[in-house]
Phi, psi and omega in degrees: 000321181300317178297320180297316179298317180298318179296318180298315180297317179296319179294319179297320179297316179295321180296318180296318180297324184291342184280349183262133179290146175245157182231134172240142179236121170269113192275352183298125191250149170216138185083355172211161189288154179294324179296321177293320179296319178297320180293313184289322179290328174295327176297323176294315178303318184287331191249337181290141184268012181292158181294331182212125175231117182240141176252142179234126179275179181297337180269003184244037181299319181295319178295321176297318179300320177297321177297315180299317179297316183294334182254017171256116182091015181269004173083012179218156180276113177258167188235129173246125180251127177249151182247036178102355179226135173255123183297144180299334184294339178246349174211099188298144178278155339260106188054035183290339178230077186292344181225133175085016177292164179300322182289326178290319178296322178298314181295315183290349177276004179094015178269179185235138176231127174237159183223140171227129187123219181296161177322127185305130178068001184291319182252129175255164181292344181235022178150170182268122177276333182075196186283357181283331189296315182300313176299322178299311186287325180272352182060048173232165188285326183198164176215128182262128175217008183290107177211158171217126177052048177274117179293133174233148189239133185298132180272176176298321177295322178299316179293327181288313188264334183226075186297341179278350181285130178239162176306138180206182178245124180258154178258345181217080178274150172287143176253116185299327183289355176270350182286148178207173179065229185266008181271139176209160179280115183268325182216123179243113183268331177212139189228140176284163183296334181281353178074002183252341183243139185211153175174125006289150181203148176244126175257142184234137172264116188290344182262307182279337184084359180291152179223143170233146183221157187226121182228114176055060172278074186235152183261131171058038179237078184293341185263006173300141184280056187297308183298319181294313182291316180297320178298318179296318178298318179299312186285327187264339183233303188298306183292316177298326184274320190236348189290340181245305188224154172234107188280354189269149172295148185206173175051063180290148170228115007294153179297149180301129180080005184273171177246136171254154188259354180238186181257013175211149179203147174269105178283150178201169178202166174271131184286148171296154188298333184256356189289136171248337177216172189218125173270121187246137178234144181208136180188187183253002181236123178301313184298319180294315181292321182296322186264358190291150170235173179300347177280348182271086188298334184293332183237347180279114180283321179139177176261130185219162181266339183266159181256045179225150180217099176297133181234128177085016179227159178302134182091353179244189174285153185049060188296339179274003179109143175290145186269124177304137179087356184258150176256135179243151182234144178209159186212144178233121173261127183273139188237132171228100185301135180092346178272124185295339180273352181278146000276159177260113186289123182274167176288161175273121177260156178218158170212160188240136179266124181307129182284167175282331180272164173297149183206176177057053183288150172225119003297155183292157177305127180083005182298149179234166179057043180275136179300142184293342181254025184292135172272127182277134177225163178202168172262137186281155175286164182305126174077002183294137177248316178239165183226123176266119191248136177236138186212136178183184180249017176235120179302312184298318180293318180291000000 
């Protein structure tokens, strides 16, 4: 019995420690002096209320990589602060690992990365990545930040969370019209007059939970109040909102937007930190699933205690089997009885069932200006071994 008690106490202590967000700062600077970066990041260390704030210099890339690994998959949103340079140890030069780098895995795990200095991820410690790095890491097609001396004006949220922030001119503002997929602007602290450009700003991925932020992406401005404003944002917004718990459902299986190869799958998800039960919705219409309440019997599966959803089997949703070629949508709202903020409405996830027929042709159906020596390719239907191909210049004959 004594050993059991000791194990329980140790487990409880580890669990408690895991609930507190940690902060790492990579101090290597670009677009502002190293002495200013050392001064401003020390201000963050002195003033941020996080349980742990660690600084890593340009010679400590391996140690930073170890920190990133240790805080990927720890069940809490941690924060990485960059000063205009991304170390090669977490994103190899020059865009040598566009997918699956340590920094991307850290971001996709629901953590947060903010940058002050040059365009985020543009400059690496071992070379210039250019404008390609940010789209690679965020998994979007492109990102627009080309600006110089763009005036931005403090918003109501800016005054609330960062009282030291004043109107200023940024050189690399985020452009909202470049966002796509599951990314959206979650917090806008200062906004340009056109309503499309902002900085400081926090972007959030509604599926992975990852966040990227931009603070004073300005050139040769050592006196910008970076440390003061970032510390205020950490203490007034980041830690109260994310430092302890994440109430939303996350990490769906099948992954959002993925394809499955059979007509049945065991669905699952990661529970929100406060959830004791889960309201589950499933259907063939995005709009219906997105707007559904427990009164919508056609898509409301029910309230359950487990984080699993059998799909395409008897006793689960779509009991006669998932239909090849069809897209399905599902949503999980997390429930904590007695909590006034419950339930927490989750994002709509989707997956696609591999069709029986050939699909995904290249060139695409209806494509124009195709090279005359183009090799035709396609994705095979479920279970296909051979392919019978017809080709010609007459629709009726083919």
